[in-house]
PDB file of C-alpha atoms in Angstrom:
ATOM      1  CA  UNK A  79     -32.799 -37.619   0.178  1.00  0.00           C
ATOM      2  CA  UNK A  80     -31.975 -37.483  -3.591  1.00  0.00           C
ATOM      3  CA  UNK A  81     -33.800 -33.939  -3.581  1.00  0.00           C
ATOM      4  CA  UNK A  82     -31.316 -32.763  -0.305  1.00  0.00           C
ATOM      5  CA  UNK A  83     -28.262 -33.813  -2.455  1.00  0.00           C
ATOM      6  CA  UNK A  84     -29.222 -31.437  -5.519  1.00  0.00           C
ATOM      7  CA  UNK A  85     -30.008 -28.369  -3.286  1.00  0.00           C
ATOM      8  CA  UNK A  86     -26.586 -28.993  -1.777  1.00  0.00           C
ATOM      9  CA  UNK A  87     -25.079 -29.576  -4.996  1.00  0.00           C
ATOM     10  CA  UNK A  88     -26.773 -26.134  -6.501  1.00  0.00           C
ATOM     11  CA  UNK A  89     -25.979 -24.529  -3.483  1.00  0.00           C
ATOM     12  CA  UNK A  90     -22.353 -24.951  -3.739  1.00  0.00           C
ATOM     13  CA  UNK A  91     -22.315 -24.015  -6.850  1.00  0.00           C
ATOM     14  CA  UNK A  92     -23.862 -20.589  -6.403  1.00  0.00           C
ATOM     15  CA  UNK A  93     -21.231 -19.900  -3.710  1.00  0.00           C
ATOM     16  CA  UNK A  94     -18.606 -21.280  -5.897  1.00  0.00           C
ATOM     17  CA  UNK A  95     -19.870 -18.561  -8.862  1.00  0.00           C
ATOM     18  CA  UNK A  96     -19.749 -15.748  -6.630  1.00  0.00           C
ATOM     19  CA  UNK A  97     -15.504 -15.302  -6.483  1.00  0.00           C
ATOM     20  CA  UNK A  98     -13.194 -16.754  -9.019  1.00  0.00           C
ATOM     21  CA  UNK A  99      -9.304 -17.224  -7.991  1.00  0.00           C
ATOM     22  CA  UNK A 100      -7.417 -14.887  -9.928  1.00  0.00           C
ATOM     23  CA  UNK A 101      -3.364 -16.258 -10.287  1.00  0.00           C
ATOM     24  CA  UNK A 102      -0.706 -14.494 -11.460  1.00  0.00           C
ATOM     25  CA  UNK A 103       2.073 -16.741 -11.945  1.00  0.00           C
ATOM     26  CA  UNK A 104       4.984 -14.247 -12.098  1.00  0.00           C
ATOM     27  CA  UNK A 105       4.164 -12.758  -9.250  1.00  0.00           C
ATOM     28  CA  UNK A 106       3.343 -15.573  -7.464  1.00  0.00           C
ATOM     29  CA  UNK A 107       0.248 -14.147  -6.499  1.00  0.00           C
ATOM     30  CA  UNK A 108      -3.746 -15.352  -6.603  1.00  0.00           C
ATOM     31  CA  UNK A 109      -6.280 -13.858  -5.196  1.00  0.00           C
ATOM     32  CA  UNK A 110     -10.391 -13.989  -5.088  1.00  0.00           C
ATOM     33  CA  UNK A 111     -12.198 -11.345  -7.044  1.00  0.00           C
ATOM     34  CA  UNK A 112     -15.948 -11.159  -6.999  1.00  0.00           C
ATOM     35  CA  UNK A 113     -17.719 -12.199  -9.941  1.00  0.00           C
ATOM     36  CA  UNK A 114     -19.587  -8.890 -10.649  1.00  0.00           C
ATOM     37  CA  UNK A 115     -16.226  -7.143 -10.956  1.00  0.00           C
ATOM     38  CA  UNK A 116     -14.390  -7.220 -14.373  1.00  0.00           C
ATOM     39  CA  UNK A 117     -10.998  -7.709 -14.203  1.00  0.00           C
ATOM     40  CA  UNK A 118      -7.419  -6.923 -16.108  1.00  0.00           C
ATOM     41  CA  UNK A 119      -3.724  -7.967 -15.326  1.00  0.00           C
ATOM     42  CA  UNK A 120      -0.741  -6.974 -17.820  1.00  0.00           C
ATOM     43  CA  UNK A 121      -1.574  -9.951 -20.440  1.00  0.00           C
ATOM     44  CA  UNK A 122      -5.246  -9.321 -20.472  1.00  0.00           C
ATOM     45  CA  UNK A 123      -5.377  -5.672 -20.978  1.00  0.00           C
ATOM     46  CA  UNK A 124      -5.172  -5.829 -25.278  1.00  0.00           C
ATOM     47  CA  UNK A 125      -7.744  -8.358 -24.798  1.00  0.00           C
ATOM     48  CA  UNK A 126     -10.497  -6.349 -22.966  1.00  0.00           C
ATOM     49  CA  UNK A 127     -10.735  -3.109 -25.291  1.00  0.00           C
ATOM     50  CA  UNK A 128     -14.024  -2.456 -24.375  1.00  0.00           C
ATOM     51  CA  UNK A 129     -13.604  -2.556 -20.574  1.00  0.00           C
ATOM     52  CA  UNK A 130      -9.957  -0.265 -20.782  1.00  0.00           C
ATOM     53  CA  UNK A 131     -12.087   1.992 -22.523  1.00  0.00           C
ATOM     54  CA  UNK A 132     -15.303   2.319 -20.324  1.00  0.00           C
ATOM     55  CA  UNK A 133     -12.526   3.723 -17.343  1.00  0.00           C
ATOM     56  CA  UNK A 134     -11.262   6.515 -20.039  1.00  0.00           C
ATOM     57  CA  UNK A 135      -7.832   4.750 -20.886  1.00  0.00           C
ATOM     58  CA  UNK A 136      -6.806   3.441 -24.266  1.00  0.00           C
ATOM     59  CA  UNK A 137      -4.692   0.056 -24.311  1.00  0.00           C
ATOM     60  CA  UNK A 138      -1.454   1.780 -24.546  1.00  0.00           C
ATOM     61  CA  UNK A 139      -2.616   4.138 -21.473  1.00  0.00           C
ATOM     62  CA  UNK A 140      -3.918   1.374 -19.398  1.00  0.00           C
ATOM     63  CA  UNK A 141      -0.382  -0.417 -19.744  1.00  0.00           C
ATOM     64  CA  UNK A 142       1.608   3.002 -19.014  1.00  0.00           C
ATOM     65  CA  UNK A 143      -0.571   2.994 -16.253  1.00  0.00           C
ATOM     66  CA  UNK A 144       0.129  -0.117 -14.992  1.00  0.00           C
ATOM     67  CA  UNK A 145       3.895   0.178 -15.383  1.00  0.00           C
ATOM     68  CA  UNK A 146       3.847   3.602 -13.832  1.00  0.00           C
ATOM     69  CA  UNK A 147       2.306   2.510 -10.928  1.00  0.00           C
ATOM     70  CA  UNK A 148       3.556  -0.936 -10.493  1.00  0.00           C
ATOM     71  CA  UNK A 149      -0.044  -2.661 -11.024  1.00  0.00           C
ATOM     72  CA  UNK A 150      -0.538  -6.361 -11.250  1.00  0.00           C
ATOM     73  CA  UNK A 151      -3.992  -6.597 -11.280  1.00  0.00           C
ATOM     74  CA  UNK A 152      -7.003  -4.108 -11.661  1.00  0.00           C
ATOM     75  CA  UNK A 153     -10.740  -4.484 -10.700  1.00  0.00           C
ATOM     76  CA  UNK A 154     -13.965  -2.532 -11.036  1.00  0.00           C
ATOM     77  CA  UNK A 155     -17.366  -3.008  -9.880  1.00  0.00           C
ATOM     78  CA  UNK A 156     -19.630  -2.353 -13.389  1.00  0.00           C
ATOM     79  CA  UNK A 157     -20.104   1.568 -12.396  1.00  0.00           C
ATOM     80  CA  UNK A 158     -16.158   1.550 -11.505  1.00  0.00           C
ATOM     81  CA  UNK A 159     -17.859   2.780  -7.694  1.00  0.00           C
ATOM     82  CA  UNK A 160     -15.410   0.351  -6.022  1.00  0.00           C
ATOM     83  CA  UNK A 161     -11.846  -0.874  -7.246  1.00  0.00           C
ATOM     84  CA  UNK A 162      -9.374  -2.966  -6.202  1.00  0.00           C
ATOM     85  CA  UNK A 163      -5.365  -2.287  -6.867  1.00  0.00           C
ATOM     86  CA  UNK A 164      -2.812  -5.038  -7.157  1.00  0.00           C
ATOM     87  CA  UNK A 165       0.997  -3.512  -7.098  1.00  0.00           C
ATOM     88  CA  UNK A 166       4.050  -5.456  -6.365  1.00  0.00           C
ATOM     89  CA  UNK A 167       7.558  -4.024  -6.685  1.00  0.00           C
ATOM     90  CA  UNK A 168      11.132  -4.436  -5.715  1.00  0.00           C
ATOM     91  CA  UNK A 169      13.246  -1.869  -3.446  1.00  0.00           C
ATOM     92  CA  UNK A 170      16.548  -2.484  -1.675  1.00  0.00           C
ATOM     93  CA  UNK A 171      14.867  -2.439   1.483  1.00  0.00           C
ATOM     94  CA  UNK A 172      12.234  -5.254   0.511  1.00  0.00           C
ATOM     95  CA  UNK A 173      15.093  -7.371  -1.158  1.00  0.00           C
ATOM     96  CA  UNK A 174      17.065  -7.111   1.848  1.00  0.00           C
ATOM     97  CA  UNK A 175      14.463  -7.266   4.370  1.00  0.00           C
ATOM     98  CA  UNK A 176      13.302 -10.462   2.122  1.00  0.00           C
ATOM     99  CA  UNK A 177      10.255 -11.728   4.470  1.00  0.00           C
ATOM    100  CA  UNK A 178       8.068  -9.353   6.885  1.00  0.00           C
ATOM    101  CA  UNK A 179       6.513 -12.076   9.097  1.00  0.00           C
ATOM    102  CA  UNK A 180      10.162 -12.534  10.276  1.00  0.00           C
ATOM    103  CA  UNK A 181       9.728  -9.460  12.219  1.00  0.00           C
ATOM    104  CA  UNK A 182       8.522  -8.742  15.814  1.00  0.00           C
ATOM    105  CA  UNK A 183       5.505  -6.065  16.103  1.00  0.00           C
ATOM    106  CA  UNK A 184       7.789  -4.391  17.455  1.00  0.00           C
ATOM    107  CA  UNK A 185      10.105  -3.752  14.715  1.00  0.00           C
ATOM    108  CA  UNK A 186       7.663  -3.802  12.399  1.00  0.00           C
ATOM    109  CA  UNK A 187       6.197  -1.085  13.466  1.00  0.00           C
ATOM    110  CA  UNK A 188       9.993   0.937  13.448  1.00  0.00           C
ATOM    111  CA  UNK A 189      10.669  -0.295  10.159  1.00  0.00           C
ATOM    112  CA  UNK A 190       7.061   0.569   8.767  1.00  0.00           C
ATOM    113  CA  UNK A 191       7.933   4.390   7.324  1.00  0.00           C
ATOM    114  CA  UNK A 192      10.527   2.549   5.145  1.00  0.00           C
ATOM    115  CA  UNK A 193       7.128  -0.043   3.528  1.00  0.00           C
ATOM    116  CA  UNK A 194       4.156   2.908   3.673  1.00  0.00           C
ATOM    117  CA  UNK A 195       3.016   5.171   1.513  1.00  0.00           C
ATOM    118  CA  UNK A 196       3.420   9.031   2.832  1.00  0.00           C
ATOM    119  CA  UNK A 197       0.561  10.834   4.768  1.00  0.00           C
ATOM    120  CA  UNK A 198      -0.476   7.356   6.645  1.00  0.00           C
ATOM    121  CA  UNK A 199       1.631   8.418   9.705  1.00  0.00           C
ATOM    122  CA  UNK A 200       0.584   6.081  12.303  1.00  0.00           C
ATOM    123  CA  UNK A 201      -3.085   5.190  10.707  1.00  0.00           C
ATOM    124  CA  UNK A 202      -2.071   1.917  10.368  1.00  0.00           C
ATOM    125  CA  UNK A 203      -2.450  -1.607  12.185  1.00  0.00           C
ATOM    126  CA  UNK A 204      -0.721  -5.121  11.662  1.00  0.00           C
ATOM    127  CA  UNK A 205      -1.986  -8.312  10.879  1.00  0.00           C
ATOM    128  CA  UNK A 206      -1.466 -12.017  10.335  1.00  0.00           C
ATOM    129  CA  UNK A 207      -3.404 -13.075   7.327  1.00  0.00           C
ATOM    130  CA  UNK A 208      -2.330 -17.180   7.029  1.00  0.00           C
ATOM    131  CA  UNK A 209       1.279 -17.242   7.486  1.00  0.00           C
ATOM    132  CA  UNK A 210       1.985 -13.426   6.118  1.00  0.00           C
ATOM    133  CA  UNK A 211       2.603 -10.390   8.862  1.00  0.00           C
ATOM    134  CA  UNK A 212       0.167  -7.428   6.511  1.00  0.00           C
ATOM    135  CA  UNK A 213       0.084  -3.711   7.536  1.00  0.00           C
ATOM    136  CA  UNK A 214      -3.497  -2.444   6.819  1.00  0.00           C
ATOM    137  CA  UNK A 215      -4.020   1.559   6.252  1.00  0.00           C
ATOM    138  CA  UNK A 216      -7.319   3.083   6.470  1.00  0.00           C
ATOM    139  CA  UNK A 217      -7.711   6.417   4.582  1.00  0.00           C
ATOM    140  CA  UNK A 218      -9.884   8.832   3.420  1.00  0.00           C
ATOM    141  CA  UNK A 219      -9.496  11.496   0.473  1.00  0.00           C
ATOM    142  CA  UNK A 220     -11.671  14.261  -1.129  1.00  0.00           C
ATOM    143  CA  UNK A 221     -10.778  16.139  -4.173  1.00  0.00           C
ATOM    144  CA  UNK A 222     -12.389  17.575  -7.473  1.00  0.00           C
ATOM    145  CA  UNK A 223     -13.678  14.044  -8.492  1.00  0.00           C
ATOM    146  CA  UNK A 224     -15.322  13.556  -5.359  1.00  0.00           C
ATOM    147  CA  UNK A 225     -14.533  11.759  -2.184  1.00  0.00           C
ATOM    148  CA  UNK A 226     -13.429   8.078  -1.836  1.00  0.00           C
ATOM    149  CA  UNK A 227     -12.628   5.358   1.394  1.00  0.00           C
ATOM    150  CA  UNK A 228      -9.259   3.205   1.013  1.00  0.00           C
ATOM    151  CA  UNK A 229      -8.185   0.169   2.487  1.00  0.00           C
ATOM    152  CA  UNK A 230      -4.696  -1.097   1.860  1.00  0.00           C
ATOM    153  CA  UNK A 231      -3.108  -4.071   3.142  1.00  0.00           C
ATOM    154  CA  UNK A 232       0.845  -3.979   2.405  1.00  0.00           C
ATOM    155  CA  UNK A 233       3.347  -6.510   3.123  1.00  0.00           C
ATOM    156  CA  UNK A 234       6.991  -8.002   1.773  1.00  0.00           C
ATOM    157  CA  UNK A 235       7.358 -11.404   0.854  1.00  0.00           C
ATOM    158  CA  UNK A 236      10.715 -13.228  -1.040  1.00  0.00           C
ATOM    159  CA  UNK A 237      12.180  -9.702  -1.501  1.00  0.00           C
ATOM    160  CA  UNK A 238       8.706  -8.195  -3.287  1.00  0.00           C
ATOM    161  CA  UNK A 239       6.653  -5.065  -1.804  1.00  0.00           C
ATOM    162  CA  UNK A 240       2.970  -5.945  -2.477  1.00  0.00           C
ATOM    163  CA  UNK A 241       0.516  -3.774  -1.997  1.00  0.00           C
ATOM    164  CA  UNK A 242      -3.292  -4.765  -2.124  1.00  0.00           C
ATOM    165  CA  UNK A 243      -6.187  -1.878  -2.068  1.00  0.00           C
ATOM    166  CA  UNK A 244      -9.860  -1.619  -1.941  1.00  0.00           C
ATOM    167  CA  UNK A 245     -11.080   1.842  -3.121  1.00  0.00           C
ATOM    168  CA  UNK A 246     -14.785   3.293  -2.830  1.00  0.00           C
ATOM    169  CA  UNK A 247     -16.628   6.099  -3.507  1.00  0.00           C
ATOM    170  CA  UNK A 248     -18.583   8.002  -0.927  1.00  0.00           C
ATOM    171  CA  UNK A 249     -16.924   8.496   2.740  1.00  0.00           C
ATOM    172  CA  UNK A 250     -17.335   4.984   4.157  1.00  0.00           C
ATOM    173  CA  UNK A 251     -17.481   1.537   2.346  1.00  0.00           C
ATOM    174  CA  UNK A 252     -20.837  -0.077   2.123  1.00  0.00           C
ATOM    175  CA  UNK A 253     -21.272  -3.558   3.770  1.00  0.00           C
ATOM    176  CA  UNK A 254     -21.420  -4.880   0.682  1.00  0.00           C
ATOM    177  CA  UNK A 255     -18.163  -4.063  -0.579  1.00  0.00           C
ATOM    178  CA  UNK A 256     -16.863  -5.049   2.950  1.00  0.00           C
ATOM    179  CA  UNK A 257     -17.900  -8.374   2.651  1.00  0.00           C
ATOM    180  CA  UNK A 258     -16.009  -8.634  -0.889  1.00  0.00           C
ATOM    181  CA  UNK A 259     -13.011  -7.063   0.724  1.00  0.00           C
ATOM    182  CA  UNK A 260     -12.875  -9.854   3.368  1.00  0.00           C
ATOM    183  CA  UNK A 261     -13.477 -12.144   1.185  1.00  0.00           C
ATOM    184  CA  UNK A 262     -10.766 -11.118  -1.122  1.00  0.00           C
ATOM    185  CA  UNK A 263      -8.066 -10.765   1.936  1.00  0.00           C
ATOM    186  CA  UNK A 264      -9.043 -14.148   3.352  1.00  0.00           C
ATOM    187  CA  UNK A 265      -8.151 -15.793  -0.061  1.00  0.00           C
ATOM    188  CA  UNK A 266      -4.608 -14.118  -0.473  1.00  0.00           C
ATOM    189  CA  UNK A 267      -1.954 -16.755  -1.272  1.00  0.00           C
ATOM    190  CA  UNK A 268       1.646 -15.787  -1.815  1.00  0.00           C
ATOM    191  CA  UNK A 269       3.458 -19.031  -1.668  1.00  0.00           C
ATOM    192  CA  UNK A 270       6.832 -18.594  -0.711  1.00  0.00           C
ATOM    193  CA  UNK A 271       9.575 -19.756  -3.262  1.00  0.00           C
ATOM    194  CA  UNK A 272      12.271 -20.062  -0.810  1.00  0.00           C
ATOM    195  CA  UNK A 273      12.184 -21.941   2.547  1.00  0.00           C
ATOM    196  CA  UNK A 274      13.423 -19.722   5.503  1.00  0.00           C
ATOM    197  CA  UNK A 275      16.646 -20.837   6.564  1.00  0.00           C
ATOM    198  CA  UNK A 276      18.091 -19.793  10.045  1.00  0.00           C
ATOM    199  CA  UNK A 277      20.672 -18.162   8.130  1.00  0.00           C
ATOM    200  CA  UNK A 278      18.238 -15.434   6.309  1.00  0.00           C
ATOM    201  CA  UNK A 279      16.472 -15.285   9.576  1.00  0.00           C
ATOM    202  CA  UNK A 280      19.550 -14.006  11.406  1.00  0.00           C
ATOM    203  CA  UNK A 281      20.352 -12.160   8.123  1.00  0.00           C
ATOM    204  CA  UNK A 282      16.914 -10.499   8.565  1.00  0.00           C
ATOM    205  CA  UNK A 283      17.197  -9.521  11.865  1.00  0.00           C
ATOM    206  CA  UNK A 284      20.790  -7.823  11.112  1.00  0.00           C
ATOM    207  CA  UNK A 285      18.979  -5.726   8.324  1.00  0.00           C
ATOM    208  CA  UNK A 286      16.376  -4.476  10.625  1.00  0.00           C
ATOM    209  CA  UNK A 287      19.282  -3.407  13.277  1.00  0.00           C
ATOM    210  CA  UNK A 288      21.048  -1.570  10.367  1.00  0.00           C
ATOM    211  CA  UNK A 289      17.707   0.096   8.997  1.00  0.00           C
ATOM    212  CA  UNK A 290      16.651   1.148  12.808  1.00  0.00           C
ATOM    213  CA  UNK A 291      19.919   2.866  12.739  1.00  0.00           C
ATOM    214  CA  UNK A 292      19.772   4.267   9.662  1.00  0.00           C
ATOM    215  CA  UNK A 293      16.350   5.890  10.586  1.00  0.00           C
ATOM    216  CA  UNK A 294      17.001   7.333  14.040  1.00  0.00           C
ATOM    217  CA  UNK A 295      20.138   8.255  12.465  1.00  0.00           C
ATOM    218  CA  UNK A 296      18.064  10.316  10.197  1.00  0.00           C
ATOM    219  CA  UNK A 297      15.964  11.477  12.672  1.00  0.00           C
ATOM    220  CA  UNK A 298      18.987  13.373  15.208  1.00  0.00           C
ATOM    221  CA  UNK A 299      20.426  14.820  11.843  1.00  0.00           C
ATOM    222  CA  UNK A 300      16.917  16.056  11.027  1.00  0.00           C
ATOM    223  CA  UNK A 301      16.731  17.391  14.836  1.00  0.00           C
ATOM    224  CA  UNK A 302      20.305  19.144  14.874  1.00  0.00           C
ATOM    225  CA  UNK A 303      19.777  20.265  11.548  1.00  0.00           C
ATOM    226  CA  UNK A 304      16.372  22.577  12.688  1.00  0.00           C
ATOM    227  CA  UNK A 305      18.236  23.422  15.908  1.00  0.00           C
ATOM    228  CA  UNK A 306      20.775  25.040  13.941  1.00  0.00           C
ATOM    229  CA  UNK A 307      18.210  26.490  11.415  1.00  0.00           C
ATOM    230  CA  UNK A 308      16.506  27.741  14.463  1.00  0.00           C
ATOM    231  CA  UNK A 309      19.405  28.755  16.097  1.00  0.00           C
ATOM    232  CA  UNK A 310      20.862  31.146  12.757  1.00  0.00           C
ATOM    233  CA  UNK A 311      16.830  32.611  12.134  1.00  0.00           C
ATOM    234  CA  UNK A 312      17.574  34.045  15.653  1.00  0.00           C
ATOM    235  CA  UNK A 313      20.161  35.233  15.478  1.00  0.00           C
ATOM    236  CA  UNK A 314      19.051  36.793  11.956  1.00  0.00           C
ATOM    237  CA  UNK A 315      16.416  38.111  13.940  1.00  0.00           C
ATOM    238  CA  UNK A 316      18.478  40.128  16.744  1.00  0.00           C
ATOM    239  CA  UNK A 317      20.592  41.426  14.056  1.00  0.00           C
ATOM    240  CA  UNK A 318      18.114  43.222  12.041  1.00  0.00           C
ATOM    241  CA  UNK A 319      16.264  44.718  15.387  1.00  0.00           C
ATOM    242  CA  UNK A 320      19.829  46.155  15.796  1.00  0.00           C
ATOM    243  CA  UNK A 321      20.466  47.201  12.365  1.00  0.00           C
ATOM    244  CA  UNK A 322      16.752  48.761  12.559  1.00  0.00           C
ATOM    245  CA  UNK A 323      17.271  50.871  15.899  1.00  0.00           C
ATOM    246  CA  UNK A 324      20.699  52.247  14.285  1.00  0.00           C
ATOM    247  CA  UNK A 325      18.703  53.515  11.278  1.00  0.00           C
ATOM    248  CA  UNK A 326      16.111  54.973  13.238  1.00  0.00           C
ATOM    249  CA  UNK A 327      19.220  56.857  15.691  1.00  0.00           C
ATOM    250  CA  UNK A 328      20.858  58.404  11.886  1.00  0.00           C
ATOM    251  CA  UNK A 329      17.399  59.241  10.818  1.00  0.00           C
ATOM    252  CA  UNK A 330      16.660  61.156  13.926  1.00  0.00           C
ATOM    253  CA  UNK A 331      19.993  63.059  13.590  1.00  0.00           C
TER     254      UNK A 331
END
C-alpha cells in the first residue's frame, strides 16, 4: 500500500512538472505554458539576455517588439519551431462592447470584422472556453522564411481585446504541439474585475445595435459608392468609343 502511495505521489508530480501557470497580474491574465518552452513577459525580458538573443532580438528590440505589437507574453519551443503569442489591447469598440460572452452567436458573429484580424474572412468559429465566448481562427501562411500553421483564439473581456496564438512551422501542427495547445486553452483564466450588472448588459446590447448599424451602414455606402464608380467608368467608356469614331471620320477626310 505504502509503495501505491509513492507512485501516486511521483506520478502527480511528473504531471504537475509538465505546465507551469504563467500570471500576469496587470493583465489579469494566467495561463499554462509547457515546461519545455522558455518563456518572457515585459518584466522578464532584461532578465533572459541569452534567450532574447537566441530569436535574433536584442533587449531593447524584444521590448519594441512587444510594445509594437501589443505582446504580453512570448513562448518558444527550444528550436523556436512552435510559439505562442500573448497580446491584449484596448480599442473603443472593446471598451464599449466591455464583455463578449454577453453576446448571442448571432451577433457575435456580425460584430466579429470589428475583433479579427484582416484576411480571416469567415475562417473562423466560436467557442465557450469556462465562462468566456472565444473566436478561434485557423490559418495558414507561406513566405520567404518558410511556411507556418496558426491558431488564434480572440476574445474581449472588462473592455480588453486579448488575443492568444499558437504558431508552427511546417503546414499542419504536430499532435504534439496540439496537445500543448489544448492544454494551454483549457487553463485560460481571465477573472473578471467587475460583476455584470443588468445595467452594462442592456448597455451592451445597445452598443452592438449601434455597431450593426454602423457596419451595414458602411456596407450600402461601400455598395452605392462602386455603383456610381461603375456607373461614371461607363460612361467614360461610351465617350471615348465616340470621341474615337470622330477621329477616325476627320482622318478619313
Amino acid at each position: 500500500m505504502k509503495r501505491f502511495f509513492v507512485i501516486c505521489l511521483m506520478l502527480c508530480l511528473l504531471f504537475a512538472s509538465s505546465v507551469s501557470a504563467e500570471t500576469i497580474g496587470e493583465y489579469n491574465f494566467s495561463m499554462k505554458v509547457n515546461e519545455n518552452f522558455s518563456l518572457l513577459t515585459e518584466e522578464t525580458i532584461s532578465k533572459n539576455t541569452e534567450y532574447v538573443e537566441s530569436l535574433g532580438y536584442t533587449t531593447q528590440s524584444m521590448k519594441k517588439y512587444f510594445s509594437d505589437n501589443n505582446l504580453i507574453m512570448f513562448a518558444s519551443n527550444e528550436n523556436n519551431t512552435q510559439q505562442i503569442q500573448v497580446k491584449c489591447t484596448e480599442t473603443e469598440f472593446s471598451r464599449q462592447l466591455d464583455e463578449l460572452s454577453l453576446l448571442s452567436n448571432e451577433n457575435a458573429f456580425e460584430i466579429a470584422p470589428q475583433l479579427l484580424p484582416k484576411g480571416f474572412n469567415d475562417e473562423y468559429t466560436l467557442i465557450k472556453q469556462g465562462d468566456m465566448l472565444m473566436f478561434e481562427l485557423a490559418g495558414y501562411s507561406k513566405d520567404s522564411g518558410g511556411e507556418f500553421c496558426s491558431l488564434q483564439y480572440v476574445t474581449i473581456r472588462d473592455g480588453k481585446l486579448y488575443s492568444i496564438g499558437f504558431f508552427e512551422n511546417g503546414n499542419a501542427f504536430s499532435s504534439e504541439f496540439k496537445t500543448i495547445i489544448d492544454e494551454s486553452i483549457s487553463s485560460i483564466s481571465i477573472p473578471r474585475r467587475d460583476k455584470i450588472t443588468a445595467d452594462k448588459a442592456e448597455n451592451t446590447a445597445e452598443v452592438i445595435i449601434v455597431w450593426i448599424l454602423i457596419i451595414l451602414a458602411a456596407v450600402v455606402v461601400v455598395a452605392v459608392f462602386v455603383s456610381i464608380m461603375s456607373e461614371l467608368l461607363k460612361g467614360k467608356a461610351k465617350e471615348t468609343e465616340k470621341r474615337t469614331v470622330i477621329v477616325r471620320r476627320r482622318y478619313k477626310k
